[in-house]
Amino acid sequence: MGIEEKLPSGVLLSTVEGLAGYMRKASFWPATFGLACCAIEMMTSGGPKYDTGRFGMEVFRASPRQADLMIVAGRVSQKMAPVLRQIYDQMAEPKWVLAMGVCASSGGMFNNYAIVQGVDHVVPVDMYLPGCPPRPEMLIDAIIKLHQKVQHETPFGKNREEQIRELEAEGLAALPTGDQKGLLR
């Protein structure tokens, strides 16, 4: 016999983190960082056929200070990497990054000196979206999965700051994509 049985019907019990996670997931404000063909698919997802407004993403923000989700769509050159990091640093906390397309995730077919072999070498990435280019349906699916991650796994306050430091340290200490052994390397 817990407190749930003693409460009148219609009363909901939750934690502050749970309530804040629910509100955050329903109000992503994405910053556009379209660099290549993936950006066309990202723009299509905001159109009337796919309508990301259903998920609380009415407007893509041009200012990083108004955004909390960065969608990196396309390949990132070595010259663009400091700009990407500066925009990420200007975003308000809490902030999330979605790497859209195989070029943003791992450098794609551009295995050369000019392209960053994975945007996770520049900023911590919360969600990877494969494909060349990924369809708008795939982007919406990745956003829904990011919603679930934000609602259930994001700590609050000081715990969030500690988690961010750990994730950034882990990302910077990771083996560079070019040095990894696998089927394609």
Coordinates of C-alpha atoms in Angstrom, one line a residue:
M1 CA 0.0 0.0 0.0
G2 CA 1.8 3.1 -1.3
I3 CA 1.0 6.7 -1.6
E4 CA -0.4 6.1 -5.1
E5 CA -3.4 4.4 -3.7
K6 CA -4.1 7.2 -1.3
L7 CA -4.1 10.0 -3.9
P8 CA -7.3 11.0 -5.7
S9 CA -7.7 10.0 -9.3
G10 CA -6.1 12.5 -11.8
V11 CA -3.1 13.2 -9.6
L12 CA 0.2 12.5 -11.4
L13 CA 3.5 11.9 -9.5
S14 CA 6.8 12.6 -11.2
T15 CA 10.3 14.0 -10.5
V16 CA 11.6 17.4 -11.5
E17 CA 14.0 15.8 -13.9
G18 CA 11.3 13.7 -15.5
L19 CA 9.0 16.8 -16.0
A20 CA 11.9 18.9 -17.3
G21 CA 12.9 16.1 -19.7
Y22 CA 9.3 15.9 -21.0
M23 CA 9.3 19.6 -21.6
R24 CA 12.7 19.6 -23.3
K25 CA 11.9 16.8 -25.7
A26 CA 8.8 18.6 -26.8
S27 CA 10.5 21.9 -27.6
F28 CA 13.7 21.4 -29.5
W29 CA 14.9 24.5 -31.3
P30 CA 17.4 23.3 -34.0
A31 CA 20.3 25.3 -35.4
T32 CA 20.9 24.6 -39.0
F33 CA 24.4 23.7 -40.0
G34 CA 23.9 22.4 -43.5
L35 CA 27.1 21.9 -45.4
A36 CA 26.3 19.6 -48.3
C37 CA 23.6 17.5 -49.9
C38 CA 22.3 16.3 -46.5
A39 CA 21.1 19.9 -45.9
I40 CA 18.6 19.6 -48.7
E41 CA 17.0 16.6 -47.0
M42 CA 17.1 18.5 -43.7
M43 CA 15.2 21.4 -45.3
T44 CA 12.7 19.0 -46.8
S45 CA 11.9 17.6 -43.3
G46 CA 10.7 21.0 -42.3
G47 CA 8.3 21.3 -45.2
P48 CA 4.6 20.5 -45.2
K49 CA 5.0 16.9 -46.2
Y50 CA 7.1 15.8 -43.2
D51 CA 6.4 18.8 -40.9
T52 CA 8.8 18.7 -38.0
G53 CA 6.5 21.2 -36.3
R54 CA 4.6 18.1 -35.0
F55 CA 7.6 17.4 -32.8
G56 CA 8.0 20.9 -31.4
M57 CA 10.6 22.0 -33.9
E58 CA 8.6 24.8 -35.6
V59 CA 11.5 27.0 -36.7
F60 CA 15.1 26.3 -37.5
R61 CA 17.1 28.9 -35.6
A62 CA 19.7 31.1 -37.4
S63 CA 21.2 32.2 -34.1
P64 CA 23.0 29.6 -32.0
R65 CA 22.0 31.4 -28.8
Q66 CA 18.3 30.5 -29.5
A67 CA 19.0 26.9 -30.4
D68 CA 19.6 23.7 -28.3
L69 CA 19.9 21.1 -31.1
M70 CA 22.6 21.3 -33.7
I71 CA 22.0 19.2 -36.8
V72 CA 25.3 18.8 -38.6
A73 CA 24.3 17.9 -42.2
G74 CA 27.1 17.0 -44.5
R75 CA 30.9 16.9 -44.6
V76 CA 32.9 19.2 -42.3
S77 CA 36.1 20.6 -43.7
Q78 CA 39.2 21.4 -41.6
K79 CA 38.5 25.1 -42.2
M80 CA 34.9 24.8 -41.0
A81 CA 35.7 22.8 -37.9
P82 CA 36.6 25.8 -35.7
V83 CA 33.5 27.6 -36.8
L84 CA 31.4 24.6 -36.0
R85 CA 33.0 24.5 -32.5
Q86 CA 32.4 28.2 -32.0
I87 CA 28.7 27.9 -32.9
Y88 CA 28.4 24.9 -30.5
D89 CA 30.0 26.8 -27.7
Q90 CA 27.6 29.7 -28.3
M91 CA 24.5 27.5 -27.9
A92 CA 22.6 27.6 -24.7
E93 CA 22.7 24.6 -22.2
P94 CA 21.4 22.0 -22.4
K95 CA 22.5 21.3 -26.0
W96 CA 22.5 18.3 -28.3
V97 CA 24.2 17.4 -31.6
L98 CA 22.8 15.2 -34.3
A99 CA 25.4 14.1 -37.0
M100 CA 23.3 13.7 -40.2
G101 CA 24.7 11.6 -43.0
V102 CA 27.7 9.4 -43.4
C103 CA 30.0 12.4 -44.1
A104 CA 29.2 14.1 -40.8
S105 CA 29.4 10.8 -38.9
S106 CA 32.7 9.4 -40.3
G107 CA 33.9 11.5 -43.2
G108 CA 32.1 9.4 -45.8
M109 CA 33.8 8.8 -49.1
F110 CA 36.1 11.8 -48.5
N111 CA 39.0 10.1 -46.8
N112 CA 41.5 13.0 -47.3
Y113 CA 43.3 15.7 -45.4
A114 CA 40.7 18.4 -46.0
I115 CA 37.7 16.7 -44.4
V116 CA 37.2 16.0 -40.7
Q117 CA 36.8 12.2 -40.4
G118 CA 33.7 12.4 -38.1
V119 CA 32.3 15.5 -36.5
D120 CA 32.7 13.8 -33.1
H121 CA 36.3 15.0 -33.3
V122 CA 35.1 18.6 -33.0
V123 CA 31.9 18.4 -30.8
P124 CA 30.3 15.7 -28.7
V125 CA 27.6 13.9 -30.8
D126 CA 24.4 12.6 -29.2
M127 CA 22.9 10.8 -32.2
Y128 CA 24.3 9.5 -35.5
L129 CA 22.2 9.3 -38.6
P130 CA 23.6 7.1 -41.4
G131 CA 22.8 7.4 -45.1
C132 CA 24.0 9.3 -48.1
P133 CA 21.9 11.4 -48.0
P134 CA 19.5 10.2 -45.3
R135 CA 15.8 10.6 -46.1
P136 CA 13.7 13.0 -44.2
E137 CA 11.9 10.1 -42.6
M138 CA 15.2 8.9 -41.2
L139 CA 15.9 12.3 -39.8
I140 CA 12.5 12.4 -38.1
D141 CA 13.1 8.9 -36.7
A142 CA 16.5 10.1 -35.3
I143 CA 14.8 13.1 -33.8
I144 CA 12.2 10.9 -32.1
K145 CA 15.0 8.7 -30.7
L146 CA 16.8 11.8 -29.5
H147 CA 13.5 12.9 -27.8
Q148 CA 13.5 9.6 -25.9
K149 CA 17.1 10.0 -24.9
V150 CA 16.5 13.6 -23.7
Q151 CA 13.4 12.6 -21.8
H152 CA 14.8 9.6 -20.0
E153 CA 18.6 9.9 -19.8
T154 CA 19.5 13.5 -19.3
P155 CA 20.4 14.5 -15.7
F156 CA 19.7 17.9 -14.4
G157 CA 21.8 20.8 -13.0
K158 CA 25.2 19.8 -11.6
N159 CA 24.8 16.2 -12.7
R160 CA 24.4 17.4 -16.3
E161 CA 27.6 19.5 -16.2
E162 CA 29.5 16.5 -14.9
Q163 CA 28.0 14.3 -17.7
I164 CA 29.0 16.8 -20.3
R165 CA 32.6 16.9 -19.1
E166 CA 32.8 13.1 -19.1
L167 CA 31.3 12.8 -22.6
E168 CA 33.6 15.5 -24.0
A169 CA 36.7 13.8 -22.4
E170 CA 35.6 10.5 -23.8
G171 CA 35.0 11.9 -27.3
L172 CA 38.4 13.6 -27.3
A173 CA 40.2 10.5 -26.1
A174 CA 38.5 8.2 -28.7
L175 CA 40.6 6.6 -31.4
P176 CA 40.4 8.7 -34.6
T177 CA 38.2 7.2 -37.3
G178 CA 41.1 7.0 -39.7
D179 CA 43.0 4.8 -37.2
Q180 CA 40.2 2.4 -36.6
K181 CA 40.3 -1.1 -38.1
G182 CA 37.2 -2.4 -39.8
L183 CA 35.6 -3.5 -43.1
L184 CA 35.9 -0.2 -44.8
R185 CA 39.3 1.0 -43.5

